[in-house]
Amino acid sequence: MSECTHDCASCSENCAERDLRLPANAYSNIKHVIGVVSGKGGVGKSTVTAMLAVAAQSMGYQAAILDADVTGPSIPKMFGLHGRAEGSADGIFPMETKTGIRVMSVNLLLEKEDAPVIWRGPVISGMINQFWQDVIWGDVDYLFVDMPPGTGDVPLTVFQSLPIDGIFVVTTPQELVNLIVAKAYNMAKMMNVPVLGFVENMSWFECPDCKKRHAVFGESHLDAAAAQYGLPVLARLPIDPKNASLSDKGAMELADTDALAGALEALKKLG
Protein backbone atom coordinates (compact mmCIF):
# COMPACT_ATOMS: atom_id res chain seq x y z
CA MET A 1 0.00 0.00 0.00
CA SER A 2 1.47 3.34 -1.03
CA GLU A 3 1.76 6.17 1.46
CA CYS A 4 -1.12 8.65 1.31
CA THR A 5 -0.08 12.10 0.01
CA HIS A 6 -3.55 13.58 0.64
CA ASP A 7 -3.72 14.62 -3.02
CA CYS A 8 -6.97 12.96 -4.06
CA ALA A 9 -6.86 14.50 -7.55
CA SER A 10 -3.83 12.43 -8.55
CA CYS A 11 -4.65 9.31 -6.55
CA SER A 12 -6.05 6.10 -8.03
CA GLU A 13 -6.98 4.62 -4.66
CA ASN A 14 -10.49 4.60 -3.25
CA CYS A 15 -9.73 5.97 0.22
CA ALA A 16 -13.30 5.50 1.37
CA GLU A 17 -12.77 1.73 1.13
CA ARG A 18 -9.32 1.67 2.74
CA ASP A 19 -8.80 1.40 6.48
CA LEU A 20 -6.18 4.05 7.23
CA ARG A 21 -7.12 4.50 10.88
CA LEU A 22 -4.23 4.87 13.29
CA PRO A 23 -4.02 3.29 16.75
CA ALA A 24 -4.41 5.68 19.66
CA ASN A 25 -1.79 6.09 22.34
CA ALA A 26 -1.37 2.91 24.40
CA TYR A 27 -2.57 4.80 27.49
CA SER A 28 -5.71 6.16 25.85
CA ASN A 29 -9.12 4.53 26.10
CA ILE A 30 -11.54 6.63 24.05
CA LYS A 31 -15.10 5.40 23.67
CA HIS A 32 -16.39 7.85 21.07
CA VAL A 33 -14.74 10.32 18.69
CA ILE A 34 -17.05 13.09 17.49
CA GLY A 35 -16.18 15.60 14.77
CA VAL A 36 -17.53 19.16 14.66
CA VAL A 37 -17.41 20.43 11.09
CA SER A 38 -18.71 23.02 8.66
CA GLY A 39 -18.37 23.82 4.98
CA LYS A 40 -17.22 27.38 5.76
CA GLY A 41 -15.64 29.47 8.46
CA GLY A 42 -17.18 31.89 10.91
CA VAL A 43 -20.13 29.75 11.94
CA GLY A 44 -18.90 29.03 15.47
CA LYS A 45 -17.54 25.48 15.32
CA SER A 46 -15.11 26.08 18.17
CA THR A 47 -17.83 27.58 20.34
CA VAL A 48 -20.14 24.62 19.66
CA THR A 49 -17.29 22.17 20.32
CA ALA A 50 -16.48 23.84 23.64
CA MET A 51 -20.14 23.88 24.69
CA LEU A 52 -20.62 20.22 23.76
CA ALA A 53 -17.64 19.28 25.93
CA VAL A 54 -18.91 21.42 28.82
CA ALA A 55 -22.39 19.89 28.55
CA ALA A 56 -21.06 16.32 28.44
CA GLN A 57 -18.69 16.91 31.36
CA SER A 58 -21.47 18.43 33.46
CA MET A 59 -23.53 15.27 32.92
CA GLY A 60 -20.83 13.07 34.42
CA TYR A 61 -19.06 12.00 31.23
CA GLN A 62 -15.33 12.46 30.74
CA ALA A 63 -15.00 14.89 27.84
CA ALA A 64 -11.93 15.89 25.86
CA ILE A 65 -11.21 18.21 22.94
CA LEU A 66 -8.69 17.66 20.17
CA ASP A 67 -8.20 21.08 18.59
CA ALA A 68 -7.61 20.18 14.95
CA ASP A 69 -7.77 23.79 13.77
CA VAL A 70 -3.98 23.93 13.80
CA THR A 71 -3.51 27.29 12.09
CA GLY A 72 -6.33 29.01 13.98
CA PRO A 73 -6.58 27.38 17.41
CA SER A 74 -9.00 28.99 19.86
CA ILE A 75 -10.02 26.23 22.28
CA PRO A 76 -7.30 26.89 24.92
CA LYS A 77 -8.24 30.58 25.20
CA MET A 78 -11.91 29.70 25.67
CA PHE A 79 -10.99 27.67 28.75
CA GLY A 80 -8.23 29.92 30.06
CA LEU A 81 -5.47 27.40 29.34
CA HIS A 82 -1.97 28.81 28.91
CA GLY A 83 1.59 27.54 29.00
CA ARG A 84 3.03 24.40 27.47
CA ALA A 85 1.80 20.84 27.81
CA GLU A 86 4.16 18.43 29.51
CA GLY A 87 5.01 14.86 28.65
CA SER A 88 6.96 11.75 29.48
CA ALA A 89 8.53 8.88 27.61
CA ASP A 90 5.01 7.49 27.15
CA GLY A 91 3.58 10.56 25.45
CA ILE A 92 2.16 14.06 25.89
CA PHE A 93 -0.24 14.93 28.70
CA PRO A 94 -3.26 17.00 27.71
CA MET A 95 -4.04 20.04 29.80
CA GLU A 96 -7.18 20.01 31.92
CA THR A 97 -9.76 22.73 32.46
CA LYS A 98 -11.15 23.59 35.88
CA THR A 99 -13.82 20.89 35.59
CA GLY A 100 -11.47 18.29 34.15
CA ILE A 101 -12.08 18.54 30.38
CA ARG A 102 -8.90 17.38 28.67
CA VAL A 103 -7.56 19.58 25.88
CA MET A 104 -4.78 19.33 23.33
CA SER A 105 -4.02 22.13 20.88
CA VAL A 106 -0.99 23.36 18.98
CA ASN A 107 -1.11 26.48 21.18
CA LEU A 108 -0.19 24.26 24.12
CA LEU A 109 2.99 23.13 22.36
CA LEU A 110 4.35 26.45 21.07
CA GLU A 111 6.87 28.58 22.97
CA LYS A 112 4.61 31.58 22.42
CA GLU A 113 0.88 31.00 22.04
CA ASP A 114 0.54 33.95 19.66
CA ALA A 115 3.21 32.63 17.28
CA PRO A 116 1.76 32.01 13.79
CA VAL A 117 1.63 28.44 12.55
CA ILE A 118 2.88 28.67 8.97
CA TRP A 119 2.91 25.03 7.93
CA ARG A 120 2.04 23.19 4.76
CA GLY A 121 -0.75 20.62 4.63
CA PRO A 122 1.31 17.44 5.20
CA VAL A 123 2.93 18.93 8.31
CA ILE A 124 -0.45 19.95 9.70
CA SER A 125 -1.82 16.48 8.99
CA GLY A 126 1.15 14.98 10.81
CA MET A 127 0.36 17.16 13.84
CA ILE A 128 -3.23 15.86 13.91
CA ASN A 129 -1.94 12.29 13.88
CA GLN A 130 0.47 13.19 16.69
CA PHE A 131 -2.41 14.54 18.77
CA TRP A 132 -4.11 11.17 18.33
CA GLN A 133 -1.16 8.82 18.76
CA ASP A 134 1.17 10.66 21.12
CA VAL A 135 -1.25 12.27 23.55
CA ILE A 136 -2.10 10.28 26.69
CA TRP A 137 -5.84 10.93 26.74
CA GLY A 138 -6.61 8.34 29.41
CA ASP A 139 -10.23 7.17 29.83
CA VAL A 140 -12.50 9.40 27.75
CA ASP A 141 -16.20 9.02 26.96
CA TYR A 142 -16.38 11.67 24.23
CA LEU A 143 -13.43 13.16 22.37
CA PHE A 144 -14.66 16.15 20.38
CA VAL A 145 -12.56 17.14 17.37
CA ASP A 146 -12.79 20.82 16.49
CA MET A 147 -11.98 21.03 12.78
CA PRO A 148 -11.11 23.96 10.54
CA PRO A 149 -13.65 24.97 7.89
CA GLY A 150 -13.93 23.35 4.51
CA THR A 151 -12.99 19.97 3.10
CA GLY A 152 -9.20 20.18 2.96
CA ASP A 153 -6.26 18.31 4.46
CA VAL A 154 -7.33 18.35 8.09
CA PRO A 155 -10.89 16.98 7.68
CA LEU A 156 -9.52 14.38 5.29
CA THR A 157 -6.83 13.35 7.79
CA VAL A 158 -9.30 13.20 10.67
CA PHE A 159 -11.87 11.19 8.69
CA GLN A 160 -9.20 8.74 7.48
CA SER A 161 -6.98 8.41 10.54
CA LEU A 162 -9.35 8.61 13.51
CA PRO A 163 -12.23 6.23 14.33
CA ILE A 164 -14.95 8.87 13.94
CA ASP A 165 -18.30 7.73 15.34
CA GLY A 166 -20.17 10.67 13.89
CA ILE A 167 -20.08 14.37 13.15
CA PHE A 168 -22.16 17.43 13.93
CA VAL A 169 -22.48 19.87 11.04
CA VAL A 170 -22.56 23.47 12.30
CA THR A 171 -24.23 26.14 10.22
CA THR A 172 -26.03 29.49 10.42
CA PRO A 173 -29.52 30.55 9.28
CA GLN A 174 -28.64 32.30 6.00
CA GLU A 175 -29.58 30.93 2.60
CA LEU A 176 -25.91 30.08 2.21
CA VAL A 177 -26.71 27.18 4.53
CA ASN A 178 -27.48 24.96 1.55
CA LEU A 179 -23.92 25.23 0.29
CA ILE A 180 -22.41 24.85 3.77
CA VAL A 181 -24.42 21.74 4.51
CA ALA A 182 -23.88 20.19 1.09
CA LYS A 183 -20.08 20.42 1.27
CA ALA A 184 -19.82 18.91 4.75
CA TYR A 185 -22.48 16.27 4.17
CA ASN A 186 -21.09 15.12 0.81
CA MET A 187 -17.55 14.79 2.16
CA ALA A 188 -18.78 12.76 5.13
CA LYS A 189 -20.77 10.52 2.81
CA MET A 190 -17.76 9.97 0.54
CA MET A 191 -15.64 9.01 3.56
CA ASN A 192 -18.35 6.78 5.11
CA VAL A 193 -18.56 8.98 8.21
CA PRO A 194 -21.99 9.14 9.91
CA VAL A 195 -23.64 12.56 10.21
CA LEU A 196 -25.46 12.78 13.55
CA GLY A 197 -27.33 15.95 12.65
CA PHE A 198 -27.16 19.71 12.34
CA VAL A 199 -26.51 22.44 14.87
CA GLU A 200 -27.64 25.92 13.86
CA ASN A 201 -25.64 28.68 15.50
CA MET A 202 -26.58 32.39 15.74
CA SER A 203 -30.23 31.48 15.17
CA TRP A 204 -31.63 34.59 16.85
CA PHE A 205 -30.95 37.38 19.31
CA GLU A 206 -33.27 38.02 22.22
CA CYS A 207 -33.71 41.67 23.14
CA PRO A 208 -32.90 42.03 26.85
CA ASP A 209 -35.61 44.71 27.22
CA CYS A 210 -38.66 43.47 25.32
CA LYS A 211 -37.61 39.76 25.22
CA LYS A 212 -38.55 39.61 21.56
CA ARG A 213 -36.47 37.35 19.34
CA HIS A 214 -34.87 38.91 16.26
CA ALA A 215 -33.56 36.84 13.34
CA VAL A 216 -30.40 38.89 12.85
CA PHE A 217 -29.19 36.74 9.95
CA GLY A 218 -32.63 36.23 8.44
CA GLU A 219 -35.11 33.41 8.73
CA SER A 220 -33.62 29.93 8.95
CA HIS A 221 -33.25 27.79 5.83
CA LEU A 222 -31.91 24.79 7.72
CA ASP A 223 -35.14 22.81 8.01
CA ALA A 224 -35.40 22.47 4.24
CA ALA A 225 -31.78 21.33 3.96
CA ALA A 226 -32.21 18.88 6.83
CA ALA A 227 -35.30 17.40 5.16
CA GLN A 228 -33.38 17.04 1.92
CA TYR A 229 -30.74 14.89 3.61
CA GLY A 230 -33.09 13.13 6.01
CA LEU A 231 -31.19 14.33 9.09
CA PRO A 232 -32.36 16.08 12.27
CA VAL A 233 -31.76 19.63 13.41
CA LEU A 234 -30.43 18.83 16.88
CA ALA A 235 -29.97 22.31 18.28
CA ARG A 236 -30.48 26.00 17.56
CA LEU A 237 -28.19 28.31 19.49
CA PRO A 238 -28.94 32.00 19.97
CA ILE A 239 -26.52 34.90 19.72
CA ASP A 240 -25.66 35.11 23.40
CA PRO A 241 -23.44 38.03 24.51
CA LYS A 242 -22.96 36.33 27.88
CA ASN A 243 -21.45 33.21 26.34
CA ALA A 244 -19.27 35.36 24.08
CA SER A 245 -17.98 37.23 27.12
CA LEU A 246 -17.28 33.97 28.97
CA SER A 247 -15.30 32.74 25.98
CA ASP A 248 -13.20 35.90 25.94
CA LYS A 249 -12.55 35.54 29.67
CA GLY A 250 -11.52 31.88 29.43
CA ALA A 251 -14.55 30.83 31.46
CA MET A 252 -16.44 28.78 28.90
CA GLU A 253 -17.38 26.21 31.53
CA LEU A 254 -19.91 28.70 32.90
CA ALA A 255 -21.74 28.89 29.55
CA ASP A 256 -25.41 28.00 29.24
CA THR A 257 -25.58 24.73 27.29
CA ASP A 258 -29.29 23.93 27.69
CA ALA A 259 -29.93 24.48 23.97
CA LEU A 260 -27.67 21.51 23.16
CA ALA A 261 -30.00 18.96 24.78
CA GLY A 262 -30.90 17.40 21.43
CA ALA A 263 -27.24 17.02 20.45
CA LEU A 264 -26.49 15.33 23.77
CA GLU A 265 -29.34 12.89 23.20
CA ALA A 266 -27.77 11.98 19.86
CA LEU A 267 -24.49 11.28 21.67
CA LYS A 268 -26.18 9.05 24.22
CA LYS A 269 -27.62 6.90 21.43
CA LEU A 270 -24.10 5.94 20.41
CA GLY A 271 -23.94 3.81 23.55
Coordinates of C-alpha atoms in Angstrom, one line a residue:
M1 CA 0.0 0.0 0.0
S2 CA 1.5 3.3 -1.0
E3 CA 1.8 6.2 1.5
C4 CA -1.1 8.7 1.3
T5 CA -0.1 12.1 0.0
H6 CA -3.6 13.6 0.6
D7 CA -3.7 14.6 -3.0
C8 CA -7.0 13.0 -4.1
A9 CA -6.9 14.5 -7.5
S10 CA -3.8 12.4 -8.6
C11 CA -4.6 9.3 -6.6
S12 CA -6.0 6.1 -8.0
E13 CA -7.0 4.6 -4.7
N14 CA -10.5 4.6 -3.2
C15 CA -9.7 6.0 0.2
A16 CA -13.3 5.5 1.4
E17 CA -12.8 1.7 1.1
R18 CA -9.3 1.7 2.7
D19 CA -8.8 1.4 6.5
L20 CA -6.2 4.0 7.2
R21 CA -7.1 4.5 10.9
L22 CA -4.2 4.9 13.3
P23 CA -4.0 3.3 16.8
A24 CA -4.4 5.7 19.7
N25 CA -1.8 6.1 22.3
A26 CA -1.4 2.9 24.4
Y27 CA -2.6 4.8 27.5
S28 CA -5.7 6.2 25.8
N29 CA -9.1 4.5 26.1
I30 CA -11.5 6.6 24.0
K31 CA -15.1 5.4 23.7
H32 CA -16.4 7.8 21.1
V33 CA -14.7 10.3 18.7
I34 CA -17.1 13.1 17.5
G35 CA -16.2 15.6 14.8
V36 CA -17.5 19.2 14.7
V37 CA -17.4 20.4 11.1
S38 CA -18.7 23.0 8.7
G39 CA -18.4 23.8 5.0
K40 CA -17.2 27.4 5.8
G41 CA -15.6 29.5 8.5
G42 CA -17.2 31.9 10.9
V43 CA -20.1 29.7 11.9
G44 CA -18.9 29.0 15.5
K45 CA -17.5 25.5 15.3
S46 CA -15.1 26.1 18.2
T47 CA -17.8 27.6 20.3
V48 CA -20.1 24.6 19.7
T49 CA -17.3 22.2 20.3
A50 CA -16.5 23.8 23.6
M51 CA -20.1 23.9 24.7
L52 CA -20.6 20.2 23.8
A53 CA -17.6 19.3 25.9
V54 CA -18.9 21.4 28.8
A55 CA -22.4 19.9 28.6
A56 CA -21.1 16.3 28.4
Q57 CA -18.7 16.9 31.4
S58 CA -21.5 18.4 33.5
M59 CA -23.5 15.3 32.9
G60 CA -20.8 13.1 34.4
Y61 CA -19.1 12.0 31.2
Q62 CA -15.3 12.5 30.7
A63 CA -15.0 14.9 27.8
A64 CA -11.9 15.9 25.9
I65 CA -11.2 18.2 22.9
L66 CA -8.7 17.7 20.2
D67 CA -8.2 21.1 18.6
A68 CA -7.6 20.2 15.0
D69 CA -7.8 23.8 13.8
V70 CA -4.0 23.9 13.8
T71 CA -3.5 27.3 12.1
G72 CA -6.3 29.0 14.0
P73 CA -6.6 27.4 17.4
S74 CA -9.0 29.0 19.9
I75 CA -10.0 26.2 22.3
P76 CA -7.3 26.9 24.9
K77 CA -8.2 30.6 25.2
M78 CA -11.9 29.7 25.7
F79 CA -11.0 27.7 28.7
G80 CA -8.2 29.9 30.1
L81 CA -5.5 27.4 29.3
H82 CA -2.0 28.8 28.9
G83 CA 1.6 27.5 29.0
R84 CA 3.0 24.4 27.5
A85 CA 1.8 20.8 27.8
E86 CA 4.2 18.4 29.5
G87 CA 5.0 14.9 28.6
S88 CA 7.0 11.7 29.5
A89 CA 8.5 8.9 27.6
D90 CA 5.0 7.5 27.2
G91 CA 3.6 10.6 25.5
I92 CA 2.2 14.1 25.9
F93 CA -0.2 14.9 28.7
P94 CA -3.3 17.0 27.7
M95 CA -4.0 20.0 29.8
E96 CA -7.2 20.0 31.9
T97 CA -9.8 22.7 32.5
K98 CA -11.1 23.6 35.9
T99 CA -13.8 20.9 35.6
G100 CA -11.5 18.3 34.1
I101 CA -12.1 18.5 30.4
R102 CA -8.9 17.4 28.7
V103 CA -7.6 19.6 25.9
M104 CA -4.8 19.3 23.3
S105 CA -4.0 22.1 20.9
V106 CA -1.0 23.4 19.0
N107 CA -1.1 26.5 21.2
L108 CA -0.2 24.3 24.1
L109 CA 3.0 23.1 22.4
L110 CA 4.4 26.4 21.1
E111 CA 6.9 28.6 23.0
K112 CA 4.6 31.6 22.4
E113 CA 0.9 31.0 22.0
D114 CA 0.5 34.0 19.7
A115 CA 3.2 32.6 17.3
P116 CA 1.8 32.0 13.8
V117 CA 1.6 28.4 12.5
I118 CA 2.9 28.7 9.0
W119 CA 2.9 25.0 7.9
R120 CA 2.0 23.2 4.8
G121 CA -0.7 20.6 4.6
P122 CA 1.3 17.4 5.2
V123 CA 2.9 18.9 8.3
I124 CA -0.5 20.0 9.7
S125 CA -1.8 16.5 9.0
G126 CA 1.2 15.0 10.8
M127 CA 0.4 17.2 13.8
I128 CA -3.2 15.9 13.9
N129 CA -1.9 12.3 13.9
Q130 CA 0.5 13.2 16.7
F131 CA -2.4 14.5 18.8
W132 CA -4.1 11.2 18.3
Q133 CA -1.2 8.8 18.8
D134 CA 1.2 10.7 21.1
V135 CA -1.3 12.3 23.6
I136 CA -2.1 10.3 26.7
W137 CA -5.8 10.9 26.7
G138 CA -6.6 8.3 29.4
D139 CA -10.2 7.2 29.8
V140 CA -12.5 9.4 27.8
D141 CA -16.2 9.0 27.0
Y142 CA -16.4 11.7 24.2
L143 CA -13.4 13.2 22.4
F144 CA -14.7 16.2 20.4
V145 CA -12.6 17.1 17.4
D146 CA -12.8 20.8 16.5
M147 CA -12.0 21.0 12.8
P148 CA -11.1 24.0 10.5
P149 CA -13.7 25.0 7.9
G150 CA -13.9 23.3 4.5
T151 CA -13.0 20.0 3.1
G152 CA -9.2 20.2 3.0
D153 CA -6.3 18.3 4.5
V154 CA -7.3 18.3 8.1
P155 CA -10.9 17.0 7.7
L156 CA -9.5 14.4 5.3
T157 CA -6.8 13.4 7.8
V158 CA -9.3 13.2 10.7
F159 CA -11.9 11.2 8.7
Q160 CA -9.2 8.7 7.5
S161 CA -7.0 8.4 10.5
L162 CA -9.4 8.6 13.5
P163 CA -12.2 6.2 14.3
I164 CA -14.9 8.9 13.9
D165 CA -18.3 7.7 15.3
G166 CA -20.2 10.7 13.9
I167 CA -20.1 14.4 13.1
F168 CA -22.2 17.4 13.9
V169 CA -22.5 19.9 11.0
V170 CA -22.6 23.5 12.3
T171 CA -24.2 26.1 10.2
T172 CA -26.0 29.5 10.4
P173 CA -29.5 30.6 9.3
Q174 CA -28.6 32.3 6.0
E175 CA -29.6 30.9 2.6
L176 CA -25.9 30.1 2.2
V177 CA -26.7 27.2 4.5
N178 CA -27.5 25.0 1.6
L179 CA -23.9 25.2 0.3
I180 CA -22.4 24.9 3.8
V181 CA -24.4 21.7 4.5
A182 CA -23.9 20.2 1.1
K183 CA -20.1 20.4 1.3
A184 CA -19.8 18.9 4.8
Y185 CA -22.5 16.3 4.2
N186 CA -21.1 15.1 0.8
M187 CA -17.6 14.8 2.2
A188 CA -18.8 12.8 5.1
K189 CA -20.8 10.5 2.8
M190 CA -17.8 10.0 0.5
M191 CA -15.6 9.0 3.6
N192 CA -18.4 6.8 5.1
V193 CA -18.6 9.0 8.2
P194 CA -22.0 9.1 9.9
V195 CA -23.6 12.6 10.2
L196 CA -25.5 12.8 13.5
G197 CA -27.3 15.9 12.6
F198 CA -27.2 19.7 12.3
V199 CA -26.5 22.4 14.9
E200 CA -27.6 25.9 13.9
N201 CA -25.6 28.7 15.5
M202 CA -26.6 32.4 15.7
S203 CA -30.2 31.5 15.2
W204 CA -31.6 34.6 16.8
F205 CA -31.0 37.4 19.3
E206 CA -33.3 38.0 22.2
C207 CA -33.7 41.7 23.1
P208 CA -32.9 42.0 26.9
D209 CA -35.6 44.7 27.2
C210 CA -38.7 43.5 25.3
K211 CA -37.6 39.8 25.2
K212 CA -38.6 39.6 21.6
R213 CA -36.5 37.4 19.3
H214 CA -34.9 38.9 16.3
A215 CA -33.6 36.8 13.3
V216 CA -30.4 38.9 12.8
F217 CA -29.2 36.7 10.0
G218 CA -32.6 36.2 8.4
E219 CA -35.1 33.4 8.7
S220 CA -33.6 29.9 8.9
H221 CA -33.2 27.8 5.8
L222 CA -31.9 24.8 7.7
D223 CA -35.1 22.8 8.0
A224 CA -35.4 22.5 4.2
A225 CA -31.8 21.3 4.0
A226 CA -32.2 18.9 6.8
A227 CA -35.3 17.4 5.2
Q228 CA -33.4 17.0 1.9
Y229 CA -30.7 14.9 3.6
G230 CA -33.1 13.1 6.0
L231 CA -31.2 14.3 9.1
P232 CA -32.4 16.1 12.3
V233 CA -31.8 19.6 13.4
L234 CA -30.4 18.8 16.9
A235 CA -30.0 22.3 18.3
R236 CA -30.5 26.0 17.6
L237 CA -28.2 28.3 19.5
P238 CA -28.9 32.0 20.0
I239 CA -26.5 34.9 19.7
D240 CA -25.7 35.1 23.4
P241 CA -23.4 38.0 24.5
K242 CA -23.0 36.3 27.9
N243 CA -21.5 33.2 26.3
A244 CA -19.3 35.4 24.1
S245 CA -18.0 37.2 27.1
L246 CA -17.3 34.0 29.0
S247 CA -15.3 32.7 26.0
D248 CA -13.2 35.9 25.9
K249 CA -12.5 35.5 29.7
G250 CA -11.5 31.9 29.4
A251 CA -14.5 30.8 31.5
M252 CA -16.4 28.8 28.9
E253 CA -17.4 26.2 31.5
L254 CA -19.9 28.7 32.9
A255 CA -21.7 28.9 29.6
D256 CA -25.4 28.0 29.2
T257 CA -25.6 24.7 27.3
D258 CA -29.3 23.9 27.7
A259 CA -29.9 24.5 24.0
L260 CA -27.7 21.5 23.2
A261 CA -30.0 19.0 24.8
G262 CA -30.9 17.4 21.4
A263 CA -27.2 17.0 20.5
L264 CA -26.5 15.3 23.8
E265 CA -29.3 12.9 23.2
A266 CA -27.8 12.0 19.9
L267 CA -24.5 11.3 21.7
K268 CA -26.2 9.0 24.2
K269 CA -27.6 6.9 21.4
L270 CA -24.1 5.9 20.4
G271 CA -23.9 3.8 23.5

